[in-house]
Coordinates of C-alpha atoms and ligand atoms in Angstrom, one line a residue:
M1 CA 0.0 0.0 0.0
M2 CA 2.4 2.6 1.0
Y3 CA 5.8 1.1 1.3
Y4 CA 7.8 -2.0 0.4
H5 CA 7.7 -4.8 2.9
R6 CA 8.8 -8.5 3.0
L7 CA 8.5 -11.4 5.3
G8 CA 10.0 -14.9 5.2
K9 CA 12.3 -16.2 2.5
I10 CA 12.3 -14.9 -1.1
P11 CA 14.8 -15.5 -4.0
P12 CA 17.2 -12.7 -4.7
K13 CA 15.7 -12.2 -8.2
R14 CA 12.0 -12.3 -9.0
H15 CA 10.7 -14.9 -11.5
T16 CA 13.8 -17.1 -11.1
Q17 CA 14.3 -20.6 -9.8
F18 CA 13.6 -20.8 -6.0
R19 CA 13.7 -24.4 -4.8
Q20 CA 12.2 -26.2 -1.8
P21 CA 14.3 -28.6 0.4
D22 CA 13.0 -31.5 -1.7
G23 CA 14.3 -29.9 -4.9
S24 CA 10.9 -28.8 -6.3
L25 CA 10.2 -25.2 -7.1
Y26 CA 8.2 -22.9 -4.9
K27 CA 5.2 -21.7 -6.7
E28 CA 5.4 -18.0 -7.4
E29 CA 2.2 -15.9 -7.4
L30 CA 2.1 -12.3 -8.5
V31 CA -0.9 -10.5 -6.8
S32 CA -1.3 -7.3 -8.8
S33 CA -3.9 -4.5 -8.5
E34 CA -5.4 -2.4 -11.3
G35 CA -4.1 -4.7 -13.9
F36 CA -0.4 -4.3 -13.8
S37 CA -0.6 -0.6 -13.0
G38 CA -1.3 -0.6 -9.3
I39 CA 0.6 -2.0 -6.3
Y40 CA 1.5 -5.7 -6.2
S41 CA 3.2 -8.4 -4.2
N42 CA 5.0 -11.6 -5.1
L43 CA 4.1 -14.6 -3.0
Y44 CA 6.0 -17.9 -2.8
H45 CA 3.8 -20.9 -2.1
I46 CA 4.7 -24.5 -1.3
N47 CA 1.7 -25.7 -3.3
P48 CA 0.1 -24.3 -6.5
P49 CA -2.4 -21.6 -5.6
T50 CA -4.5 -22.8 -8.6
R51 CA -5.1 -26.4 -7.5
I52 CA -8.5 -27.1 -6.0
K53 CA -9.9 -30.2 -4.5
E54 CA -13.6 -29.5 -4.8
L55 CA -15.9 -26.8 -6.0
K56 CA -19.2 -26.6 -4.0
E57 CA -22.4 -24.8 -4.8
P58 CA -22.3 -21.1 -4.3
I59 CA -24.5 -19.5 -1.6
R60 CA -26.5 -16.3 -2.3
Y61 CA -25.0 -13.5 -0.2
G62 CA -25.7 -9.8 -0.2
A63 CA -27.9 -7.0 1.0
K64 CA -31.1 -5.7 -0.5
R65 CA -31.5 -2.0 -0.9
V66 CA -34.7 0.0 -0.1
E67 CA -35.8 1.6 -3.3
D68 CA -38.5 4.0 -2.1
Y69 CA -36.9 5.7 0.9
A70 CA -37.8 9.4 0.9
L71 CA -35.2 12.2 1.1
R72 CA -34.7 12.8 4.9
Q73 CA -32.1 13.2 7.6
T74 CA -31.6 9.7 8.9
H75 CA -30.4 8.2 12.2
L76 CA -29.7 4.4 12.5
N77 CA -29.3 3.6 16.1
T78 CA -27.4 0.3 16.5
S79 CA -26.3 1.0 20.1
K80 CA -28.4 -1.8 21.6
V81 CA -27.0 -4.5 19.3
T82 CA -24.9 -7.1 21.0
T83 CA -24.7 -9.7 18.3
T84 CA -25.7 -9.5 14.6
G85 CA -25.2 -13.1 13.7
E86 CA -23.5 -16.4 14.4
D87 CA -20.2 -16.1 12.6
Y88 CA -18.2 -13.4 10.8
L89 CA -20.0 -13.6 7.4
D90 CA -23.5 -14.2 8.8
A91 CA -23.0 -11.2 11.1
R92 CA -22.0 -8.7 8.5
K93 CA -25.2 -6.5 8.2
V94 CA -25.0 -4.0 5.4
L95 CA -26.9 -0.9 6.4
L96 CA -26.0 1.6 3.6
M97 CA -24.7 1.0 0.1
N98 CA -24.2 2.3 -3.4
A99 CA -22.2 1.3 -6.4
D100 CA -18.9 2.4 -4.8
C101 CA -19.1 1.2 -1.2
S102 CA -21.1 -0.4 1.5
I103 CA -21.2 0.2 5.2
S104 CA -21.9 -2.6 7.7
I105 CA -21.9 -3.5 11.3
C106 CA -20.6 -6.9 12.4
S107 CA -20.8 -8.4 15.9
P108 CA -20.4 -12.2 15.5
R109 CA -21.3 -14.5 18.3
K110 CA -18.5 -17.0 17.4
R111 CA -15.0 -15.8 18.0
T112 CA -13.2 -18.1 15.5
M113 CA -13.8 -19.1 11.9
D114 CA -13.6 -22.6 10.7
Y115 CA -13.1 -21.4 7.1
F116 CA -11.1 -18.8 5.2
Y117 CA -12.7 -15.8 3.5
K118 CA -11.7 -13.8 0.5
N119 CA -13.5 -10.7 -0.9
A120 CA -12.9 -10.9 -4.6
E121 CA -14.6 -7.7 -5.5
G122 CA -13.8 -5.2 -2.8
D123 CA -11.2 -3.8 -0.5
E124 CA -12.4 -3.9 3.1
V125 CA -11.7 -1.6 6.0
L126 CA -12.6 -2.9 9.4
Y127 CA -12.9 -0.4 12.1
V128 CA -12.6 -2.1 15.5
H129 CA -15.0 -0.3 17.7
D130 CA -15.0 -3.0 20.4
G131 CA -12.8 -6.1 20.4
K132 CA -9.4 -7.6 20.2
G133 CA -8.1 -10.3 18.1
T134 CA -5.9 -11.4 15.2
L135 CA -6.2 -11.3 11.5
I136 CA -4.5 -14.4 10.0
S137 CA -3.6 -14.3 6.3
P138 CA -0.9 -15.7 4.1
F139 CA 0.9 -12.4 4.7
G140 CA 1.3 -13.2 8.4
K141 CA -0.4 -12.3 11.6
L142 CA -1.9 -8.9 12.3
E143 CA -3.2 -7.9 15.7
L144 CA -6.5 -6.1 16.0
R145 CA -7.1 -3.6 18.8
Q146 CA -9.9 -1.3 19.7
G147 CA -9.7 1.8 17.5
D148 CA -7.8 0.1 14.6
Y149 CA -8.6 0.5 11.0
I150 CA -7.7 -2.8 9.4
V151 CA -7.3 -2.3 5.6
I152 CA -7.5 -5.5 3.6
P153 CA -6.9 -5.3 -0.1
R154 CA -9.3 -7.4 -2.3
T155 CA -8.4 -11.1 -2.8
V156 CA -6.4 -11.3 0.5
I157 CA -7.4 -14.6 2.0
Y158 CA -8.0 -14.3 5.7
K159 CA -9.7 -15.5 8.9
L160 CA -10.2 -13.6 12.2
E161 CA -9.8 -14.8 15.7
F162 CA -11.4 -12.7 18.4
E163 CA -10.9 -12.7 22.1
E164 CA -13.9 -12.9 24.5
G165 CA -15.6 -9.7 25.4
P166 CA -17.6 -7.1 23.6
L167 CA -17.1 -7.2 19.8
R168 CA -18.3 -4.6 17.4
L169 CA -16.9 -3.9 13.9
L170 CA -17.8 -1.2 11.4
I171 CA -17.0 -2.6 8.0
I172 CA -16.6 -0.4 4.9
E173 CA -16.3 -2.3 1.6
S174 CA -15.0 -0.5 -1.4
T175 CA -15.2 -1.5 -5.1
S176 CA -12.1 0.6 -5.7
P177 CA -8.7 0.5 -3.9
V178 CA -8.6 2.1 -0.5
E179 CA -5.6 4.3 -0.4
T180 CA -3.9 7.0 1.7
V181 CA -4.8 10.5 0.9
K182 CA -3.1 11.6 -2.3
R183 CA -2.5 15.2 -1.3
Y184 CA -0.5 13.9 1.7
R185 CA 1.9 11.9 -0.5
N186 CA 5.0 13.1 -2.3
Q187 CA 5.6 12.1 -5.9
L188 CA 7.3 8.9 -4.8
G189 CA 4.5 7.9 -2.4
Q190 CA 6.0 8.9 0.9
L191 CA 3.6 10.6 3.3
L192 CA 4.5 14.3 3.7
E193 CA 5.4 16.2 6.8
H194 CA 2.0 17.8 7.1
A195 CA 0.1 14.5 6.8
P196 CA -1.9 13.6 9.9
Y197 CA -0.1 10.2 10.1
C198 CA 3.0 8.6 8.6
E199 CA 4.5 5.3 7.7
R200 CA 5.6 4.7 11.3
D201 CA 2.0 4.6 12.4
I202 CA 1.2 1.7 10.0
R203 CA 1.4 -1.8 11.4
P204 CA 2.2 -4.5 8.7
P205 CA 1.7 -8.2 9.2
H206 CA 4.3 -10.0 11.1
E207 CA 5.1 -13.7 12.0
L208 CA 4.5 -15.6 8.8
I209 CA 2.6 -18.8 9.3
T210 CA 3.7 -21.6 7.1
E211 CA 1.3 -24.6 7.2
T212 CA 2.5 -27.7 5.3
H213 CA 0.0 -30.3 6.3
Q214 CA -2.7 -31.8 4.0
G215 CA -6.4 -31.6 4.9
E216 CA -9.6 -30.0 3.8
F217 CA -9.6 -26.2 3.8
L218 CA -12.8 -24.3 2.9
L219 CA -12.4 -20.9 1.3
K220 CA -15.5 -18.7 0.9
I221 CA -15.1 -16.2 -1.9
K222 CA -17.4 -13.2 -2.1
K223 CA -18.3 -12.1 -5.6
Q224 CA -21.3 -10.9 -7.5
G225 CA -23.9 -11.7 -4.9
F226 CA -22.6 -15.1 -3.9
L227 CA -20.2 -16.8 -1.6
H228 CA -18.4 -19.3 -3.8
Q229 CA -17.1 -22.3 -1.8
Y230 CA -13.8 -23.7 -2.8
I231 CA -12.2 -26.7 -1.0
Y232 CA -8.4 -27.0 -1.1
D233 CA -6.3 -30.0 0.1
Y234 CA -3.7 -27.7 1.6
S235 CA -3.8 -24.6 3.8
P236 CA -3.9 -21.2 2.1
L237 CA -1.2 -20.3 4.7
D238 CA 1.5 -22.1 2.8
L239 CA 3.8 -19.3 2.0
I240 CA 7.5 -19.4 2.6
G241 CA 7.8 -15.7 1.9
W242 CA 6.5 -12.7 0.1
D243 CA 7.4 -9.1 -0.7
G244 CA 5.9 -6.0 -2.3
F245 CA 3.5 -3.2 -1.6
L246 CA 0.2 -5.0 -1.4
W247 CA -0.6 -6.4 2.1
P248 CA -3.2 -5.9 4.8
Y249 CA -2.3 -3.4 7.5
A250 CA -3.5 -1.7 10.7
F251 CA -3.7 1.9 11.5
S252 CA -5.1 3.1 14.8
I253 CA -7.5 6.0 14.9
H254 CA -5.6 7.0 18.1
D255 CA -2.5 7.7 16.0
F256 CA -4.3 10.2 13.8
E257 CA -2.9 13.6 14.6
P258 CA -5.7 16.2 14.3
I259 CA -5.2 19.4 12.3
T260 CA -6.7 22.4 14.1
G261 CA -6.9 26.1 13.5
R262 CA -8.1 29.5 14.7
I263 CA -11.5 29.0 13.1
H264 CA -13.5 25.9 12.3
Q265 CA -11.6 23.5 10.1
P266 CA -13.6 21.8 7.3
P267 CA -14.0 18.0 7.2
P268 CA -11.1 17.4 4.7
V269 CA -8.6 17.9 7.6
H270 CA -10.0 14.7 9.1
Q271 CA -9.6 12.7 5.9
T272 CA -7.8 9.4 6.6
F273 CA -8.4 7.3 3.4
Q274 CA -9.6 7.8 -0.1
A275 CA -11.3 5.6 -2.6
R276 CA -13.2 6.2 -5.9
N277 CA -16.2 8.4 -5.1
F278 CA -15.9 8.3 -1.3
V279 CA -13.6 9.2 1.6
I280 CA -13.1 8.0 5.1
C281 CA -12.4 10.6 7.9
S282 CA -11.5 10.3 11.5
F283 CA -12.8 12.7 14.2
V284 CA -10.5 12.4 17.1
P285 CA -9.9 14.2 20.5
R286 CA -8.6 17.6 19.7
L287 CA -8.4 21.2 20.8
F288 CA -11.0 23.5 19.5
D289 CA -10.6 26.7 17.4
Y290 CA -8.6 29.4 19.2
H291 CA -9.7 32.7 17.5
P292 CA -11.0 34.9 20.3
L293 CA -14.5 34.9 18.7
A294 CA -14.4 31.3 17.5
I295 CA -17.5 29.2 17.4
P296 CA -16.5 25.6 18.0
A297 CA -19.8 24.2 16.8
P298 CA -19.9 23.7 13.1
Y299 CA -21.9 26.0 10.8
N300 CA -24.9 24.7 8.9
H301 CA -23.8 22.8 5.9
S302 CA -25.5 22.3 2.6
N303 CA -23.8 19.3 1.0
I304 CA -25.0 19.6 -2.5
D305 CA -23.2 16.6 -4.1
S306 CA -22.4 14.2 -1.3
D307 CA -24.1 12.0 1.3
E308 CA -22.4 12.2 4.7
V309 CA -22.4 9.3 7.2
L310 CA -21.1 9.6 10.7
Y311 CA -20.5 6.7 13.0
Y312 CA -20.4 7.7 16.6
A313 CA -17.7 5.7 18.3
E314 CA -16.7 7.3 21.6
G315 CA -17.4 10.4 23.6
N316 CA -20.0 12.4 25.3
F317 CA -22.7 12.7 22.6
M318 CA -25.4 11.0 24.7
S319 CA -27.1 14.3 25.2
R320 CA -27.4 14.8 21.5
R321 CA -30.8 14.1 20.4
G322 CA -31.2 10.3 20.3
I323 CA -27.5 9.8 19.3
E324 CA -25.8 7.0 21.2
R325 CA -22.6 5.0 21.0
G326 CA -22.9 3.0 17.8
S327 CA -25.3 5.4 16.1
F328 CA -25.1 6.3 12.4
T329 CA -26.4 9.5 11.0
L330 CA -26.9 10.0 7.3
H331 CA -27.2 13.6 6.1
P332 CA -28.0 13.2 2.5
G333 CA -27.1 15.7 -0.3
G334 CA -30.0 18.0 -1.0
L335 CA -30.8 19.0 2.6
P336 CA -28.8 21.3 4.9
H337 CA -27.7 19.9 8.2
G338 CA -26.1 21.4 11.3
P339 CA -26.2 21.9 15.0
H340 CA -29.3 21.3 17.0
P341 CA -31.1 24.3 18.4
G342 CA -29.2 26.0 21.2
T343 CA -26.0 24.1 20.7
V344 CA -24.1 26.9 18.8
E345 CA -24.2 29.4 21.7
K346 CA -23.4 26.6 24.2
S347 CA -20.3 25.6 22.3
I348 CA -18.7 29.0 22.7
G349 CA -15.8 28.9 25.1
A350 CA -15.3 25.1 24.9
K351 CA -11.6 24.3 24.6
E352 CA -11.5 20.6 23.5
T353 CA -13.5 17.6 22.5
H354 CA -12.9 14.0 23.5
E355 CA -15.2 12.5 20.9
L356 CA -14.3 9.8 18.4
A357 CA -16.2 9.3 15.2
V358 CA -15.7 7.8 11.7
M359 CA -17.2 9.6 8.7
I360 CA -17.8 8.2 5.3
D361 CA -18.7 10.8 2.7
T362 CA -19.9 9.4 -0.6
F363 CA -20.2 11.4 -3.8
H364 CA -23.1 9.4 -5.1
P365 CA -26.3 8.8 -3.1
L366 CA -26.4 6.0 -0.6
Y367 CA -29.3 3.6 -0.2
L368 CA -30.6 2.1 3.0
T369 CA -30.9 -1.7 3.1
T370 CA -33.8 -3.7 4.3
D371 CA -31.6 -4.8 7.2
S372 CA -31.1 -1.2 8.3
L373 CA -34.8 -0.5 8.8
E374 CA -35.0 -2.1 12.3
F375 CA -32.5 0.6 13.5
L376 CA -34.3 3.6 12.0
D377 CA -35.1 6.5 14.4
K378 CA -38.2 7.9 12.9
N379 CA -38.1 11.1 15.0
Y380 CA -34.7 12.2 13.7
P381 CA -35.9 14.4 10.8
M382 CA -37.9 16.5 13.3
S383 CA -35.1 16.8 15.8
W384 CA -34.0 20.3 14.7
T385 CA -37.5 21.6 15.2
D386 CA -38.0 21.5 19.0
N387 CA -35.7 24.1 20.6
T388 CA -36.3 23.1 24.2
S389 CA -33.8 20.3 24.7
G390 CA -30.7 21.3 22.6
S391 CA -27.5 20.8 24.3
Y392 CA -23.9 21.3 23.3
N393 CA -22.0 18.1 22.6
E394 CA -22.0 17.6 18.9
V395 CA -19.1 19.6 17.6
N396 CA -17.9 16.6 15.7
T397 CA -20.7 17.0 13.3
P398 CA -19.3 18.6 10.2
Ligands
FE2_1 FE1 -21.6 18.3 6.6

């Protein structure tokens, strides 16, 4: 993604003879993105990655969008959710989607997976709201901690192991590559001095796992509305080494350094990732604006060509109308949004915020899914109308 990394053993020259102890060749696999124009890695397998044992029937898999939802400010309150399904794939509930991305919650009851998974059509970003665990992939082990973004390029085979305790993931799936923000990179790809994070904040996989035993290994591949089930007679974790730029990585929201100013800074200062037609932003604890006449609360905003989704992760937003930990708001393009009544005056003089939120702004409209309707707060569109209960605690809202 952002720099060259390697683990395990690789030959000194790519595409040359690289032999196993028994004299046979390791099986080289080039994993390349955007044809041959994007980032890539070279993987060295013990077994051919192409050899399958059995091909089972595909299973239908995917969300259904709501076609007749009216234009309105929307609040999906998922705060009461403890589990959303049995295992990792059952539990992924898509709430919002369009042709570029989908936004899901995921709280599986089971903490381990007895299969491997591959998303063949989208990069995935897992935001670990609650939980702790390990992502296991052919690239090695990667620890998951609360507050991590785990970025998984498409076609990376993986499974997750979670520890006991609360578990809540926000999952963003992207049909295009998820990348660091272009304006923060120099012409050779290094993150610039004014970027809110740098390569040192990125955690690559470590501890390569090389499994050599035979057996039955199920891989579920997500593509075009199905989970395709492939059985292999060897573990996908059969790499002796790999190198390149394409690998899953972790970046903690707690390592995002906020950019602040004398007056209110616009949402792009919070941008963390980019993809085609949407961005991901992090709202983190920070000092407020320091102009003597500054208004920390945001101005009203008319977003004329984007839909803005906020996921409320941590902080004192409980007194905001109906918003709780785990709420989503969708402020669609075409309607102005802004602070609730009374909150602008109350924000004046505030010095800092301790809130954490993840924002996804899409440049094409989002659709609610049928699964989202059970979380719908029907009173939210009217929540700016009553001026009796406004309170200041919402300065995250761009
Ligand atoms: Fe906005």
